[in-house]
Tab-separated table of C-alpha atoms in Angstrom:
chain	number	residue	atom	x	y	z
A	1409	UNK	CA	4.910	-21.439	-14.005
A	1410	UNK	CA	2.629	-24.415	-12.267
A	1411	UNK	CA	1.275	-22.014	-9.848
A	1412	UNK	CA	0.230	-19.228	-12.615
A	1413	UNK	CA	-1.907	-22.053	-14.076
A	1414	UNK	CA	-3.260	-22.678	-9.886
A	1415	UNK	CA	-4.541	-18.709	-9.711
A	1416	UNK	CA	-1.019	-17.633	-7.940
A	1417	UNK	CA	-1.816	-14.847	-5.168
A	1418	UNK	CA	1.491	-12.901	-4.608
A	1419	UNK	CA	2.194	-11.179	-1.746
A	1420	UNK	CA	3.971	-8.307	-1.455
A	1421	UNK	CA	4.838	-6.096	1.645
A	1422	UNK	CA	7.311	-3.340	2.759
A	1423	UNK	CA	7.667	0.419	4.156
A	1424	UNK	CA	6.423	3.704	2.489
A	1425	UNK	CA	8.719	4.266	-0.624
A	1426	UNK	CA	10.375	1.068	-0.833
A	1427	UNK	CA	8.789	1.146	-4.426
A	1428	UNK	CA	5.597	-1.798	-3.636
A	1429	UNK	CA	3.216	-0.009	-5.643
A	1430	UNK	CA	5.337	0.219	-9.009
A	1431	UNK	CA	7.337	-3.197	-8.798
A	1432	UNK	CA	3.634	-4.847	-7.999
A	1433	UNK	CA	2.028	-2.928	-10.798
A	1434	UNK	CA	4.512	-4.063	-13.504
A	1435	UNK	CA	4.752	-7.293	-12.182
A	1436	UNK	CA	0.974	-7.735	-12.524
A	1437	UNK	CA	1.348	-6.475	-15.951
A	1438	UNK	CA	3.905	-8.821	-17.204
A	1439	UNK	CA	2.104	-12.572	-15.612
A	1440	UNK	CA	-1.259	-11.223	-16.521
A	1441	UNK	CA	-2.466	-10.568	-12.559
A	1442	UNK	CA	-4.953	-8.427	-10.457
A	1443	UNK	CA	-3.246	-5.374	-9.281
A	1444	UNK	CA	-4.210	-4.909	-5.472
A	1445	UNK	CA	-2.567	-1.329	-4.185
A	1446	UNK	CA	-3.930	-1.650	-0.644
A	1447	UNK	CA	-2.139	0.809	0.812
A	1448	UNK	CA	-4.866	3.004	-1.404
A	1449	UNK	CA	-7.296	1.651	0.302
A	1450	UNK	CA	-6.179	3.171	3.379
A	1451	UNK	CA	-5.647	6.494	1.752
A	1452	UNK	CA	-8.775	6.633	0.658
A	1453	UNK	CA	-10.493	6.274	3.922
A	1454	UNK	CA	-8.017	9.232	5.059
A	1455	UNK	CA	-9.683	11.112	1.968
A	1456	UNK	CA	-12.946	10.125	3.463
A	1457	UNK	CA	-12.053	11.370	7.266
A	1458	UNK	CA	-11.139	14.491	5.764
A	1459	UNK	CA	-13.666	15.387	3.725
A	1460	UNK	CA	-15.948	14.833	6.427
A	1461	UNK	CA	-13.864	16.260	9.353
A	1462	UNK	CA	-13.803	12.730	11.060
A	1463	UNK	CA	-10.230	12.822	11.682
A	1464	UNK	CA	-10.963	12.590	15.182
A	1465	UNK	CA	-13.879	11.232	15.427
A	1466	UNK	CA	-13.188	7.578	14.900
A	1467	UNK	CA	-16.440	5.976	15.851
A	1468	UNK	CA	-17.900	8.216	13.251
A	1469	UNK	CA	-15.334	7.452	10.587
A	1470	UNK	CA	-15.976	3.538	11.555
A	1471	UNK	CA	-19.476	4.316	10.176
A	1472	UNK	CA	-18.773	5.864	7.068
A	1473	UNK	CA	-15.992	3.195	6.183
A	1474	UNK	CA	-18.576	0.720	6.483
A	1475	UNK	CA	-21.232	2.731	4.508
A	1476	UNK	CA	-18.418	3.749	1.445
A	1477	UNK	CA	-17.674	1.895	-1.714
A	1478	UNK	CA	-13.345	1.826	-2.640
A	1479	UNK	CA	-13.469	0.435	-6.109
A	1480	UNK	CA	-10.358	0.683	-8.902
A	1481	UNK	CA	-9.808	0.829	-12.601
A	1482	UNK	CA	-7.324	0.508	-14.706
A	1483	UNK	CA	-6.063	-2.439	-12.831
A	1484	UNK	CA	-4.880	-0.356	-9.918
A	1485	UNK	CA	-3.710	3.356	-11.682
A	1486	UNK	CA	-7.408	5.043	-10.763
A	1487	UNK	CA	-8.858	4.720	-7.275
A	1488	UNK	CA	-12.471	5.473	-6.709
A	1489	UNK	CA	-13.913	6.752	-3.203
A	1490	UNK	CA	-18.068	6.256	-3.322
A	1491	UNK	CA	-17.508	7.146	-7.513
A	1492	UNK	CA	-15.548	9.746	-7.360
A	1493	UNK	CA	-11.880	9.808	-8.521
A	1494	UNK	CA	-9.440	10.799	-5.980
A	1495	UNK	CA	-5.978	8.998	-7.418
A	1496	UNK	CA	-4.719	12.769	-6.623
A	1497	UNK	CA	-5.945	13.334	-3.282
A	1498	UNK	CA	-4.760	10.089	-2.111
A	1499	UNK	CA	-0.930	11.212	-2.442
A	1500	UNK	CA	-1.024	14.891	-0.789
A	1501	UNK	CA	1.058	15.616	2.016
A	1502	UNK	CA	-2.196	15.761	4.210
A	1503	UNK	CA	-3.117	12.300	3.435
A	1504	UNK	CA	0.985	11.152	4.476
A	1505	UNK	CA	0.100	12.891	7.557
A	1506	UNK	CA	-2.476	11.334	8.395
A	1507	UNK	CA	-2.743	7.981	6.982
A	1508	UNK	CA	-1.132	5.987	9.543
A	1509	UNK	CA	-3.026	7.176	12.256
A	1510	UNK	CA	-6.092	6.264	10.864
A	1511	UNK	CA	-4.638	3.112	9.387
A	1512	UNK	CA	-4.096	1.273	12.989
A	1513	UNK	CA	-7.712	1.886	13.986
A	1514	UNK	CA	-8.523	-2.472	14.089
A	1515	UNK	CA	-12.065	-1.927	13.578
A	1516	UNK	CA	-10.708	0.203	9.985
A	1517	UNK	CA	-8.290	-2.628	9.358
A	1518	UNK	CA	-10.922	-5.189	10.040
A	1519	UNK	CA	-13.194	-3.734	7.449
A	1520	UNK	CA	-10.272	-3.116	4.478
A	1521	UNK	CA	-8.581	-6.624	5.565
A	1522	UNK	CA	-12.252	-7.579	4.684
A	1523	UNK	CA	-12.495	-6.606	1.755
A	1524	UNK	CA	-9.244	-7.270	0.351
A	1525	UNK	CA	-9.772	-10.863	0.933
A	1526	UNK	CA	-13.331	-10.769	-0.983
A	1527	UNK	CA	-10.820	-9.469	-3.647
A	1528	UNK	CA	-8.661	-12.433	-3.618
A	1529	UNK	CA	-10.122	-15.164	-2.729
A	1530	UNK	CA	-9.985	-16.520	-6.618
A	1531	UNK	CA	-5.865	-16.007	-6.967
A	1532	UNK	CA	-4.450	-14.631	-10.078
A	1533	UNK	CA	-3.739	-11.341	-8.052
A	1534	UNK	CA	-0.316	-9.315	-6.582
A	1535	UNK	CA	-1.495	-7.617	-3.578
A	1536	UNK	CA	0.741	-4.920	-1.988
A	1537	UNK	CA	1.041	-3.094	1.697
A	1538	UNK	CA	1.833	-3.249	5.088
A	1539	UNK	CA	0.398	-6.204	6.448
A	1540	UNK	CA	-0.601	-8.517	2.878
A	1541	UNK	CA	2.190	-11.431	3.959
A	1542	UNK	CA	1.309	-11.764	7.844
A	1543	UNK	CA	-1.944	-10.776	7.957
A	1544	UNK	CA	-4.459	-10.598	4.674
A	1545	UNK	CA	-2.975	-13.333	2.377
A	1546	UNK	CA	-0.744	-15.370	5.491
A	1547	UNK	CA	-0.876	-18.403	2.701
A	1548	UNK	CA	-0.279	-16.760	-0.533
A	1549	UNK	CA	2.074	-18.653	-3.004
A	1550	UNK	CA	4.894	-16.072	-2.752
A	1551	UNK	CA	5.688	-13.547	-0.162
A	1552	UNK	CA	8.037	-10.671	-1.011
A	1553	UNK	CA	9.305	-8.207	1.780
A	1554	UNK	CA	10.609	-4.558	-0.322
A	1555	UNK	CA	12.596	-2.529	1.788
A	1556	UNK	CA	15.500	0.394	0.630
A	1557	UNK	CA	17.306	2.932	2.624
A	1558	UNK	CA	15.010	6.357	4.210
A	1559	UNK	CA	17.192	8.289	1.853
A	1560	UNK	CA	16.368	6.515	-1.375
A	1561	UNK	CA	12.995	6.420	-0.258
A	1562	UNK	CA	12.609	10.029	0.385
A	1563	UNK	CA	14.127	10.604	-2.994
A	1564	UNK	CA	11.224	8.473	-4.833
A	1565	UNK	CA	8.513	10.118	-2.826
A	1566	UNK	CA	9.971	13.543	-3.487
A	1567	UNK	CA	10.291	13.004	-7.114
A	1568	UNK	CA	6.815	11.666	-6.834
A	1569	UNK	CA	5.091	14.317	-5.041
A	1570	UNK	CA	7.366	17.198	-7.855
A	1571	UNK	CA	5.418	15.230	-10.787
A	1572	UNK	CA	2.300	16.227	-9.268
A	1573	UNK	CA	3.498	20.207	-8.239
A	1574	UNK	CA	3.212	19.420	-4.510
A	1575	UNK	CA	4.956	22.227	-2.710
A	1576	UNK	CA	7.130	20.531	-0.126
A	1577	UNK	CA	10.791	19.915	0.655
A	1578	UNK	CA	13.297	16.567	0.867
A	1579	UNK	CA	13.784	17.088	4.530
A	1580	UNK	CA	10.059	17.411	5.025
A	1581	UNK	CA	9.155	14.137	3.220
A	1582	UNK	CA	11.913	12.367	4.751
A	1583	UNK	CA	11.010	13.369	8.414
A	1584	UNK	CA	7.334	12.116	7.530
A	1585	UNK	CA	9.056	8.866	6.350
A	1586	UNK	CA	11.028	8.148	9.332
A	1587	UNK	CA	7.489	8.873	11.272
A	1588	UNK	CA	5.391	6.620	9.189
A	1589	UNK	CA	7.717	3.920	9.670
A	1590	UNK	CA	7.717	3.978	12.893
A	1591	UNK	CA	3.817	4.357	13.208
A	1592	UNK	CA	3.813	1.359	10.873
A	1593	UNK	CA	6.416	-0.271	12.981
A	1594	UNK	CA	5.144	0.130	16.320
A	1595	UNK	CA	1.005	-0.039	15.811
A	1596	UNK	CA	-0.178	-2.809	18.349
A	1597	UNK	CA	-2.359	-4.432	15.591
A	1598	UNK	CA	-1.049	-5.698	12.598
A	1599	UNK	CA	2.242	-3.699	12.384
A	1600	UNK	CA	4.481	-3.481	9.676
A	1601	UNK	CA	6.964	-6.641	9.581
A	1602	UNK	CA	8.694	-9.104	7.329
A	1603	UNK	CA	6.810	-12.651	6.865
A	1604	UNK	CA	9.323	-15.290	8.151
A	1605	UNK	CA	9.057	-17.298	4.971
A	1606	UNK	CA	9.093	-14.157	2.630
A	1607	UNK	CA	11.808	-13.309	-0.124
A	1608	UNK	CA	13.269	-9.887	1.119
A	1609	UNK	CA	14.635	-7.693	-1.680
A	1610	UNK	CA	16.600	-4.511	-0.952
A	1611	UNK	CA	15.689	-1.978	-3.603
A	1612	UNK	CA	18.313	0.522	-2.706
A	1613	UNK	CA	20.058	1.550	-6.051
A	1614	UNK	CA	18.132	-0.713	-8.435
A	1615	UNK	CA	16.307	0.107	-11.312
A	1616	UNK	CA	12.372	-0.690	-11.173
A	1617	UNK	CA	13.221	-2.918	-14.373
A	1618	UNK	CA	15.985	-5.083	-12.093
A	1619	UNK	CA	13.392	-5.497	-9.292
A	1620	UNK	CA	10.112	-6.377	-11.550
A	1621	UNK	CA	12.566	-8.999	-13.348
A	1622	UNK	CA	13.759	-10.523	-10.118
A	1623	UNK	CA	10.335	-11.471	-8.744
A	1624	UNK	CA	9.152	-12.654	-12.250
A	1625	UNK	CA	11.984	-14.894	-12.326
A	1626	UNK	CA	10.923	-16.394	-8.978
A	1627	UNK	CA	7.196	-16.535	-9.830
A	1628	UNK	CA	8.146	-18.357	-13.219
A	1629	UNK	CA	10.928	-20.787	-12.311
């Protein structure tokens, strides 16, 4: 518990559906932290590039990333995109398409890496992604690496994607899985990897509650 009283900064990386975003949400819940869903943040510049047809047009999407505001509420459940809500939009099978591609742009990394650190630069936050152990928080007080089979992932982000009466299939979400792992994998800058000195946790089979009580345990010893 010394470091909750030194502003801890956990975190907290691993591969689409590994189960970041809940574990990190529950955990920030239960030691009183800053939820930071970064992995949002990149969704929501996909939301941008779409709405304005900048898919392709990266220098152009460069601009308006710089120009936008990202901001949250509800300590990570709402995500805003220049004031208007789009926690929806960010999870449509458009936006899983496409986030990845935008997402290893460095000049789109630079500016969300950015801002992430403004974020937590005073500690008392659990930051989650792709790239929060190695890159954006390299010295933060705990480093967990989440990781769980394709097919259990698949079967969260399916279940997911039902709650919100998204027509798709298993097949189809697993296929965009497999893709987006190896996008995240592969990327030249800042690609998806386990932190040598971070605590990896297989969530394959285990209940949110087992995984949230595992890293609280750490955190608090």
């Amino acid at each position: 518990m010394d470091k909750l009283g030194e502003r801890v900064t956990i975190a907290m990386d691993g591969p689409a559906g590994s189960g970041k975003s809940t574990v990190a949400r529950r955990v920030a819940e239960k030691l009183g932290l800053l939820y930071l869903d970064s992995g949002a943040m990149y969704r929501a510049v996909t939301v941008l590039a779409i709405q304005h047809k900048t898919q392709t047009n990266i220098d152009k999407l460069i601009e308006l990333v710089k120009a936008c505001e990202i901001a949250f509420d509800d300590n990570g459940k709402k995500i805003f995109l220049n004031s208007s809500n789009i926690s929806d939009q960010i999870r449509t099978p458009e936006v899983n398409r496409l986030v990845a591609d935008i997402a290893k742009v460095p000049e789109i990394r630079k500016e969300i890496v950015r801002h992430q650190q403004k974020i937590g630069a005073g500690g008392g936050i659990i930051a989650e992604g792709r790239d929060l152990t190695t890159v954006v928080f390299p010295h933060a007080d705990f480093k967990i690496y989440l990781d769980a089979s394709v097919q259990e992932r698949a079967k969260r982000r399916f279940t997911e994607l039902q709650s919100q009466n998204v027509d798709t299939t298993l097949d189809s979400v697993e296929d965009e899985i497999r893709t987006r792992d190896e996008k995240d994998t592969s990327r030249e800058h800042s690609p998806l990897r386990a932190a040598e000195d971070a605590i990896q946790v297989d969530t394959t089979g285990k209940s949110i509650d087992e995984v949230v009580d595992f890293i609280v345990g750490i955190v608090a010893d």
